[in-house]
């Protein structure tokens, strides 16, 4: 019923698909109780139905009003309804923390590659790649990279907001507070400390989320706070070649009042919770003009709790990992 409400459609085609999914959900619940081997067949049918649902949603409203990679628009006009790409990423339950999405700057030949990570706490211990969306839904992994190899290396991270760019995972290093990047092509890791970055300030509701990585049309970013800024959010632009923060912008917004943040075309968008069903983009900082403003762009939460929200410039979607569910949002830009 939550899915039906979230997509807010009353078309005959959607009603038919909703009935199919509701009935199949009942079957899944029964199968899980006594025969998990048959779930593979059910997953296939779910994947097919999900594609139909996404097409219904795409046909309902066109959000593709800006060319991919272009910043010739006036920023976000609105956020679409949540689209559920996976009903539950963890059949056993408990993978509350994690993330998923596509490479924000895919290497040639890897344009359809997806990634996923889920765990019971905020540790980042591995990342799994899938060659395309269907393989992601079917859990048919292309490759899994462990960030911990016993007796040799410890590359584990912590937090929830990380990005994959050019087949490289950017995340917060656990052992020594700072930035980390794990190259999945060469299977090597690199670590850098951000001067003055404090491990004391996290996003609201997000434990250990001291560094938040984001990617947009102009490159790679990281947000954090410092003691010097009294906990206000600091935005840094990362030089991807040197892996150094080369430019810094100071905002006036207290980091712990923010639930999440992302970048689009050099503009920071910060969100906060309005109520159990509503999230709001309430603050922006435009690095192109060195201007900040308060706005109100509300969008629907899929569930009250979520840990991962990030924009992907490769397809202009917002990706959310929500308590084991894969969710994405279409973005409508101003002309």
mmCIF file of C-alpha atoms in Angstrom:
data_model
loop_
_atom_site.group_PDB
_atom_site.id
_atom_site.type_symbol
_atom_site.label_atom_id
_atom_site.label_comp_id
_atom_site.label_asym_id
_atom_site.label_seq_id
_atom_site.Cartn_x
_atom_site.Cartn_y
_atom_site.Cartn_z
ATOM 1 C CA UNK A 1 0.000 0.000 0.000
ATOM 2 C CA UNK A 2 2.930 2.334 0.759
ATOM 3 C CA UNK A 3 4.227 1.854 -2.782
ATOM 4 C CA UNK A 4 0.839 2.724 -4.251
ATOM 5 C CA UNK A 5 0.584 5.865 -2.142
ATOM 6 C CA UNK A 6 4.135 6.965 -2.976
ATOM 7 C CA UNK A 7 3.601 6.810 -6.743
ATOM 8 C CA UNK A 8 0.174 8.489 -6.418
ATOM 9 C CA UNK A 9 -1.293 7.030 -9.583
ATOM 10 C CA UNK A 10 -4.836 5.886 -10.365
ATOM 11 C CA UNK A 11 -4.407 4.624 -13.925
ATOM 12 C CA UNK A 12 -5.871 1.177 -14.802
ATOM 13 C CA UNK A 13 -2.402 -0.051 -15.772
ATOM 14 C CA UNK A 14 -0.970 0.952 -12.426
ATOM 15 C CA UNK A 15 -3.893 -0.575 -10.490
ATOM 16 C CA UNK A 16 -3.325 -3.879 -12.292
ATOM 17 C CA UNK A 17 0.402 -3.825 -11.520
ATOM 18 C CA UNK A 18 -0.268 -2.920 -7.899
ATOM 19 C CA UNK A 19 -2.564 -5.942 -7.497
ATOM 20 C CA UNK A 20 0.105 -8.190 -9.041
ATOM 21 C CA UNK A 21 2.773 -6.906 -6.659
ATOM 22 C CA UNK A 22 0.475 -7.172 -3.631
ATOM 23 C CA UNK A 23 -0.355 -10.765 -4.444
ATOM 24 C CA UNK A 24 3.283 -11.605 -5.109
ATOM 25 C CA UNK A 25 4.302 -10.043 -1.801
ATOM 26 C CA UNK A 26 1.969 -12.432 -0.012
ATOM 27 C CA UNK A 27 3.571 -15.324 -1.847
ATOM 28 C CA UNK A 28 7.056 -14.124 -0.888
ATOM 29 C CA UNK A 29 6.072 -13.956 2.772
ATOM 30 C CA UNK A 30 4.836 -17.541 2.620
ATOM 31 C CA UNK A 31 7.896 -18.822 0.760
ATOM 32 C CA UNK A 32 10.317 -17.197 3.174
ATOM 33 C CA UNK A 33 8.800 -19.179 6.020
ATOM 34 C CA UNK A 34 9.538 -22.612 4.547
ATOM 35 C CA UNK A 35 11.339 -22.640 1.197
ATOM 36 C CA UNK A 36 13.842 -19.908 0.383
ATOM 37 C CA UNK A 37 15.113 -21.691 -2.725
ATOM 38 C CA UNK A 38 12.004 -20.696 -4.668
ATOM 39 C CA UNK A 39 12.628 -17.008 -4.052
ATOM 40 C CA UNK A 40 14.813 -16.783 -7.179
ATOM 41 C CA UNK A 41 11.730 -17.166 -9.372
ATOM 42 C CA UNK A 42 9.898 -14.514 -7.379
ATOM 43 C CA UNK A 43 12.812 -12.090 -7.700
ATOM 44 C CA UNK A 44 12.680 -12.419 -11.486
ATOM 45 C CA UNK A 45 9.003 -11.538 -11.526
ATOM 46 C CA UNK A 46 9.558 -8.608 -9.153
ATOM 47 C CA UNK A 47 12.245 -7.240 -11.461
ATOM 48 C CA UNK A 48 9.886 -7.403 -14.439
ATOM 49 C CA UNK A 49 7.058 -5.716 -12.551
ATOM 50 C CA UNK A 50 9.374 -3.014 -11.248
ATOM 51 C CA UNK A 51 10.394 -2.137 -14.811
ATOM 52 C CA UNK A 52 6.720 -1.779 -15.724
ATOM 53 C CA UNK A 53 6.088 0.430 -12.700
ATOM 54 C CA UNK A 54 9.022 2.667 -13.561
ATOM 55 C CA UNK A 55 7.760 3.033 -17.116
ATOM 56 C CA UNK A 56 4.309 4.010 -15.793
ATOM 57 C CA UNK A 57 5.910 6.642 -13.602
ATOM 58 C CA UNK A 58 8.152 7.935 -16.395
ATOM 59 C CA UNK A 59 5.205 8.167 -18.789
ATOM 60 C CA UNK A 60 3.180 10.033 -16.190
ATOM 61 C CA UNK A 61 5.554 13.002 -15.953
ATOM 62 C CA UNK A 62 8.664 13.899 -17.914
ATOM 63 C CA UNK A 63 11.523 15.069 -15.729
ATOM 64 C CA UNK A 64 14.192 15.084 -18.442
ATOM 65 C CA UNK A 65 14.216 18.818 -19.077
ATOM 66 C CA UNK A 66 17.994 19.327 -18.919
ATOM 67 C CA UNK A 67 20.641 17.651 -21.024
ATOM 68 C CA UNK A 68 22.781 15.196 -19.070
ATOM 69 C CA UNK A 69 25.951 16.971 -17.989
ATOM 70 C CA UNK A 70 24.555 20.428 -18.694
ATOM 71 C CA UNK A 71 24.145 23.168 -16.087
ATOM 72 C CA UNK A 72 22.025 25.405 -18.312
ATOM 73 C CA UNK A 73 19.100 25.483 -15.904
ATOM 74 C CA UNK A 74 17.999 27.470 -12.864
ATOM 75 C CA UNK A 75 18.444 24.791 -10.227
ATOM 76 C CA UNK A 76 15.919 22.398 -8.706
ATOM 77 C CA UNK A 77 12.257 23.149 -9.292
ATOM 78 C CA UNK A 78 10.878 20.045 -7.594
ATOM 79 C CA UNK A 79 11.627 16.449 -6.662
ATOM 80 C CA UNK A 80 9.447 13.615 -7.965
ATOM 81 C CA UNK A 81 7.776 10.832 -6.026
ATOM 82 C CA UNK A 82 10.012 8.086 -4.615
ATOM 83 C CA UNK A 83 10.465 5.163 -7.011
ATOM 84 C CA UNK A 84 11.280 1.852 -5.329
ATOM 85 C CA UNK A 85 13.912 -0.090 -7.237
ATOM 86 C CA UNK A 86 14.201 -2.883 -4.682
ATOM 87 C CA UNK A 87 11.494 -3.891 -2.230
ATOM 88 C CA UNK A 88 14.042 -5.098 0.287
ATOM 89 C CA UNK A 89 17.773 -5.384 -0.214
ATOM 90 C CA UNK A 90 18.178 -7.805 2.668
ATOM 91 C CA UNK A 91 15.757 -10.726 2.952
ATOM 92 C CA UNK A 92 17.099 -11.558 6.393
ATOM 93 C CA UNK A 93 16.488 -8.029 7.678
ATOM 94 C CA UNK A 94 18.839 -5.816 9.617
ATOM 95 C CA UNK A 95 20.834 -4.045 6.867
ATOM 96 C CA UNK A 96 19.712 -0.627 8.009
ATOM 97 C CA UNK A 97 22.772 1.296 6.852
ATOM 98 C CA UNK A 98 24.192 1.435 3.352
ATOM 99 C CA UNK A 99 24.005 2.972 -0.076
ATOM 100 C CA UNK A 100 23.453 2.145 -3.731
ATOM 101 C CA UNK A 101 23.596 3.778 -7.140
ATOM 102 C CA UNK A 102 25.508 4.160 -10.378
ATOM 103 C CA UNK A 103 29.023 5.392 -10.998
ATOM 104 C CA UNK A 104 28.791 9.188 -11.261
ATOM 105 C CA UNK A 105 31.519 9.246 -13.924
ATOM 106 C CA UNK A 106 31.604 5.738 -15.416
ATOM 107 C CA UNK A 107 34.598 4.432 -17.285
ATOM 108 C CA UNK A 108 34.029 3.486 -20.969
ATOM 109 C CA UNK A 109 32.183 0.178 -21.140
ATOM 110 C CA UNK A 110 30.881 0.454 -17.568
ATOM 111 C CA UNK A 111 28.015 2.879 -18.133
ATOM 112 C CA UNK A 112 25.433 0.420 -16.747
ATOM 113 C CA UNK A 113 27.450 -0.635 -13.713
ATOM 114 C CA UNK A 114 25.664 -0.371 -10.349
ATOM 115 C CA UNK A 115 27.013 -0.686 -6.829
ATOM 116 C CA UNK A 116 25.544 -1.559 -3.454
ATOM 117 C CA UNK A 117 26.599 -1.804 0.156
ATOM 118 C CA UNK A 118 24.493 -2.648 3.206
ATOM 119 C CA UNK A 119 25.309 -3.502 6.787
ATOM 120 C CA UNK A 120 23.874 -3.581 10.303
ATOM 121 C CA UNK A 121 25.883 -0.550 11.464
ATOM 122 C CA UNK A 122 27.850 2.345 9.989
ATOM 123 C CA UNK A 123 30.993 0.353 9.190
ATOM 124 C CA UNK A 124 31.986 0.238 5.515
ATOM 125 C CA UNK A 125 33.604 -3.171 5.027
ATOM 126 C CA UNK A 126 32.970 -4.029 1.390
ATOM 127 C CA UNK A 127 31.359 -2.859 -1.846
ATOM 128 C CA UNK A 128 29.623 -5.033 -4.422
ATOM 129 C CA UNK A 129 29.397 -4.189 -8.124
ATOM 130 C CA UNK A 130 26.773 -5.358 -10.607
ATOM 131 C CA UNK A 131 27.162 -5.181 -14.380
ATOM 132 C CA UNK A 132 23.681 -3.695 -14.865
ATOM 133 C CA UNK A 133 20.449 -2.811 -13.088
ATOM 134 C CA UNK A 134 18.864 -6.232 -13.605
ATOM 135 C CA UNK A 135 21.851 -7.999 -12.042
ATOM 136 C CA UNK A 136 21.600 -5.639 -9.065
ATOM 137 C CA UNK A 137 17.963 -6.559 -8.472
ATOM 138 C CA UNK A 138 18.747 -10.255 -8.913
ATOM 139 C CA UNK A 139 21.789 -10.075 -6.550
ATOM 140 C CA UNK A 140 23.988 -11.480 -9.332
ATOM 141 C CA UNK A 141 27.233 -9.801 -8.345
ATOM 142 C CA UNK A 142 29.889 -8.879 -10.868
ATOM 143 C CA UNK A 143 32.552 -8.360 -8.206
ATOM 144 C CA UNK A 144 32.744 -7.818 -4.440
ATOM 145 C CA UNK A 145 35.639 -5.843 -2.968
ATOM 146 C CA UNK A 146 36.499 -6.423 0.689
ATOM 147 C CA UNK A 147 37.890 -3.379 2.469
ATOM 148 C CA UNK A 148 39.421 -5.602 5.102
ATOM 149 C CA UNK A 149 41.966 -8.353 4.456
ATOM 150 C CA UNK A 150 42.936 -10.141 7.657
ATOM 151 C CA UNK A 151 46.546 -9.747 8.828
ATOM 152 C CA UNK A 152 47.445 -7.515 5.873
ATOM 153 C CA UNK A 153 45.421 -4.339 5.446
ATOM 154 C CA UNK A 154 42.599 -2.485 7.101
ATOM 155 C CA UNK A 155 40.843 -0.195 4.633
ATOM 156 C CA UNK A 156 37.503 -0.078 6.415
ATOM 157 C CA UNK A 157 35.444 3.081 6.494
ATOM 158 C CA UNK A 158 32.634 4.507 8.568
ATOM 159 C CA UNK A 159 29.592 6.653 7.910
ATOM 160 C CA UNK A 160 26.917 6.405 5.242
ATOM 161 C CA UNK A 161 27.406 8.991 2.534
ATOM 162 C CA UNK A 162 29.972 7.841 0.008
ATOM 163 C CA UNK A 163 30.196 7.998 -3.769
ATOM 164 C CA UNK A 164 31.608 5.938 -6.612
ATOM 165 C CA UNK A 165 33.362 7.876 -9.361
ATOM 166 C CA UNK A 166 35.524 6.461 -12.162
ATOM 167 C CA UNK A 167 35.349 3.030 -10.521
ATOM 168 C CA UNK A 168 36.691 4.493 -7.272
ATOM 169 C CA UNK A 169 34.898 4.496 -3.916
ATOM 170 C CA UNK A 170 35.294 7.675 -1.850
ATOM 171 C CA UNK A 171 34.509 7.314 1.845
ATOM 172 C CA UNK A 172 35.447 8.298 5.393
ATOM 173 C CA UNK A 173 38.452 6.369 6.693
ATOM 174 C CA UNK A 174 37.781 4.583 9.967
ATOM 175 C CA UNK A 175 41.226 4.022 11.478
ATOM 176 C CA UNK A 176 42.589 7.547 11.047
ATOM 177 C CA UNK A 177 39.898 10.186 10.620
ATOM 178 C CA UNK A 178 40.150 11.557 7.087
ATOM 179 C CA UNK A 179 39.304 10.966 3.443
ATOM 180 C CA UNK A 180 39.820 7.608 1.778
ATOM 181 C CA UNK A 181 39.488 6.367 -1.763
ATOM 182 C CA UNK A 182 39.518 2.772 -2.906
ATOM 183 C CA UNK A 183 40.291 2.165 -6.583
ATOM 184 C CA UNK A 184 38.357 -0.924 -7.646
ATOM 185 C CA UNK A 185 40.386 -1.298 -10.843
ATOM 186 C CA UNK A 186 43.837 -1.415 -9.248
ATOM 187 C CA UNK A 187 42.539 -2.587 -5.826
ATOM 188 C CA UNK A 188 44.540 0.069 -4.013
ATOM 189 C CA UNK A 189 43.606 2.574 -1.332
ATOM 190 C CA UNK A 190 44.757 6.086 -0.513
ATOM 191 C CA UNK A 191 44.124 8.225 2.569
ATOM 192 C CA UNK A 192 44.318 11.967 3.241
ATOM 193 C CA UNK A 193 43.659 14.079 6.316
ATOM 194 C CA UNK A 194 41.610 17.245 5.871
ATOM 195 C CA UNK A 195 43.244 20.036 7.921
ATOM 196 C CA UNK A 196 40.953 21.295 10.731
ATOM 197 C CA UNK A 197 38.119 18.853 9.903
ATOM 198 C CA UNK A 198 36.438 17.775 13.132
ATOM 199 C CA UNK A 199 35.203 14.294 14.003
ATOM 200 C CA UNK A 200 32.734 15.808 16.465
ATOM 201 C CA UNK A 201 29.965 16.988 14.126
ATOM 202 C CA UNK A 202 27.607 14.658 12.241
ATOM 203 C CA UNK A 203 24.408 15.129 10.295
ATOM 204 C CA UNK A 204 21.202 15.020 12.313
ATOM 205 C CA UNK A 205 20.191 11.338 12.821
ATOM 206 C CA UNK A 206 23.427 10.099 11.171
ATOM 207 C CA UNK A 207 26.052 8.788 13.566
ATOM 208 C CA UNK A 208 29.682 8.927 12.403
ATOM 209 C CA UNK A 209 28.733 10.980 9.349
ATOM 210 C CA UNK A 210 31.535 13.509 9.736
ATOM 211 C CA UNK A 211 32.655 13.566 6.093
ATOM 212 C CA UNK A 212 30.099 13.511 3.302
ATOM 213 C CA UNK A 213 31.219 12.989 -0.296
ATOM 214 C CA UNK A 214 29.246 14.219 -3.287
ATOM 215 C CA UNK A 215 29.705 14.307 -7.044
ATOM 216 C CA UNK A 216 28.125 16.592 -9.594
ATOM 217 C CA UNK A 217 28.662 17.900 -13.125
ATOM 218 C CA UNK A 218 31.735 19.851 -12.043
ATOM 219 C CA UNK A 219 33.592 17.236 -10.023
ATOM 220 C CA UNK A 220 34.033 15.789 -6.535
ATOM 221 C CA UNK A 221 33.130 17.461 -3.232
ATOM 222 C CA UNK A 222 33.282 16.842 0.501
ATOM 223 C CA UNK A 223 31.395 18.494 3.365
ATOM 224 C CA UNK A 224 32.454 18.557 7.005
ATOM 225 C CA UNK A 225 32.626 20.928 9.991
ATOM 226 C CA UNK A 226 35.449 22.393 12.041
ATOM 227 C CA UNK A 227 35.914 23.613 15.591
ATOM 228 C CA UNK A 228 36.844 26.953 14.079
ATOM 229 C CA UNK A 229 33.477 27.154 12.302
ATOM 230 C CA UNK A 230 31.648 26.235 15.543
ATOM 231 C CA UNK A 231 30.117 23.254 13.822
ATOM 232 C CA UNK A 232 28.836 25.114 10.770
ATOM 233 C CA UNK A 233 29.043 23.220 7.507
ATOM 234 C CA UNK A 234 32.197 23.617 5.413
ATOM 235 C CA UNK A 235 32.215 22.695 1.729
ATOM 236 C CA UNK A 236 35.397 21.595 -0.009
ATOM 237 C CA UNK A 237 36.190 20.931 -3.678
ATOM 238 C CA UNK A 238 38.494 17.928 -4.150
ATOM 239 C CA UNK A 239 41.215 17.827 -6.780
ATOM 240 C CA UNK A 240 40.741 14.286 -8.051
ATOM 241 C CA UNK A 241 44.313 13.937 -9.289
ATOM 242 C CA UNK A 242 46.084 15.028 -6.107
ATOM 243 C CA UNK A 243 43.291 13.947 -3.761
ATOM 244 C CA UNK A 244 43.535 17.257 -1.911
ATOM 245 C CA UNK A 245 40.850 19.752 -0.898
ATOM 246 C CA UNK A 246 41.825 22.669 -3.129
ATOM 247 C CA UNK A 247 38.982 25.137 -2.450
ATOM 248 C CA UNK A 248 36.854 25.751 0.644
ATOM 249 C CA UNK A 249 33.571 27.587 1.236
ATOM 250 C CA UNK A 250 32.231 28.392 4.704
ATOM 251 C CA UNK A 251 28.455 28.224 5.181
ATOM 252 C CA UNK A 252 26.314 29.688 7.968
ATOM 253 C CA UNK A 253 24.318 26.506 8.521
ATOM 254 C CA UNK A 254 24.968 24.330 11.577
ATOM 255 C CA UNK A 255 25.834 20.831 10.370
ATOM 256 C CA UNK A 256 23.857 18.950 13.008
ATOM 257 C CA UNK A 257 20.654 20.689 11.868
ATOM 258 C CA UNK A 258 21.048 19.044 8.449
ATOM 259 C CA UNK A 259 19.890 15.510 7.630
ATOM 260 C CA UNK A 260 21.783 15.259 4.341
ATOM 261 C CA UNK A 261 23.335 17.286 1.529
ATOM 262 C CA UNK A 262 24.222 16.897 -2.136
ATOM 263 C CA UNK A 263 25.684 18.926 -4.992
ATOM 264 C CA UNK A 264 24.273 19.860 -8.402
ATOM 265 C CA UNK A 265 26.241 22.090 -10.780
ATOM 266 C CA UNK A 266 28.339 23.605 -8.001
ATOM 267 C CA UNK A 267 25.338 24.307 -5.773
ATOM 268 C CA UNK A 268 25.021 22.690 -2.347
ATOM 269 C CA UNK A 269 21.511 21.563 -1.389
ATOM 270 C CA UNK A 270 20.918 20.777 2.304
ATOM 271 C CA UNK A 271 17.873 18.890 3.589
ATOM 272 C CA UNK A 272 16.057 18.572 6.883
ATOM 273 C CA UNK A 273 13.151 16.517 8.179
ATOM 274 C CA UNK A 274 9.764 18.230 8.284
ATOM 275 C CA UNK A 275 7.783 15.289 9.641
ATOM 276 C CA UNK A 276 7.693 11.492 9.361
ATOM 277 C CA UNK A 277 6.588 11.687 5.716
ATOM 278 C CA UNK A 278 8.216 14.844 4.412
ATOM 279 C CA UNK A 279 11.773 15.990 3.747
ATOM 280 C CA UNK A 280 12.676 19.534 2.694
ATOM 281 C CA UNK A 281 15.551 21.142 0.827
ATOM 282 C CA UNK A 282 15.796 24.241 3.009
ATOM 283 C CA UNK A 283 19.220 25.691 2.278
ATOM 284 C CA UNK A 284 21.486 26.209 -0.732
ATOM 285 C CA UNK A 285 24.996 27.527 -1.227
ATOM 286 C CA UNK A 286 26.021 28.484 -4.757
ATOM 287 C CA UNK A 287 29.806 28.217 -5.071
ATOM 288 C CA UNK A 288 29.657 29.860 -8.505
ATOM 289 C CA UNK A 289 28.326 33.091 -6.989
ATOM 290 C CA UNK A 290 29.391 32.655 -3.341
ATOM 291 C CA UNK A 291 25.756 33.100 -2.365
ATOM 292 C CA UNK A 292 23.621 31.244 0.149
ATOM 293 C CA UNK A 293 19.851 31.240 0.442
ATOM 294 C CA UNK A 294 16.992 29.582 2.286
ATOM 295 C CA UNK A 295 14.403 27.789 0.155
ATOM 296 C CA UNK A 296 11.565 25.325 0.614
ATOM 297 C CA UNK A 297 11.503 22.382 -1.801
ATOM 298 C CA UNK A 298 9.622 19.555 -0.146
ATOM 299 C CA UNK A 299 9.575 15.943 -1.239
ATOM 300 C CA UNK A 300 8.150 12.708 0.049
ATOM 301 C CA UNK A 301 10.123 10.353 2.231
ATOM 302 C CA UNK A 302 9.738 6.697 1.414
ATOM 303 C CA UNK A 303 10.078 5.882 5.119
ATOM 304 C CA UNK A 304 10.914 7.977 8.145
ATOM 305 C CA UNK A 305 14.454 6.651 8.468
ATOM 306 C CA UNK A 306 17.036 7.008 5.722
ATOM 307 C CA UNK A 307 20.809 7.232 5.761
ATOM 308 C CA UNK A 308 21.926 7.793 2.178
ATOM 309 C CA UNK A 309 20.864 10.525 -0.246
ATOM 310 C CA UNK A 310 23.029 11.537 -3.175
ATOM 311 C CA UNK A 311 22.711 13.086 -6.626
ATOM 312 C CA UNK A 312 24.156 11.356 -9.667
ATOM 313 C CA UNK A 313 25.032 13.645 -12.601
ATOM 314 C CA UNK A 314 25.211 10.635 -14.959
ATOM 315 C CA UNK A 315 21.415 10.284 -14.943
ATOM 316 C CA UNK A 316 20.230 13.338 -12.929
ATOM 317 C CA UNK A 317 18.570 11.272 -10.222
ATOM 318 C CA UNK A 318 18.690 11.362 -6.444
ATOM 319 C CA UNK A 319 19.554 7.975 -4.952
ATOM 320 C CA UNK A 320 18.396 6.990 -1.486
ATOM 321 C CA UNK A 321 19.193 3.946 0.630
ATOM 322 C CA UNK A 322 16.311 3.647 3.057
ATOM 323 C CA UNK A 323 16.418 0.920 5.719
ATOM 324 C CA UNK A 324 17.178 -1.861 3.223
ATOM 325 C CA UNK A 325 15.213 -0.385 0.306
ATOM 326 C CA UNK A 326 16.667 1.059 -2.910
ATOM 327 C CA UNK A 327 14.808 4.270 -3.783
ATOM 328 C CA UNK A 328 15.438 6.991 -6.340
ATOM 329 C CA UNK A 329 13.873 10.352 -7.218
ATOM 330 C CA UNK A 330 13.609 12.159 -10.521
ATOM 331 C CA UNK A 331 14.677 15.812 -10.429
ATOM 332 C CA UNK A 332 12.861 18.591 -12.263
ATOM 333 C CA UNK A 333 14.951 21.690 -13.035
ATOM 334 C CA UNK A 334 13.854 25.285 -13.584
ATOM 335 C CA UNK A 335 14.048 26.489 -17.156
#
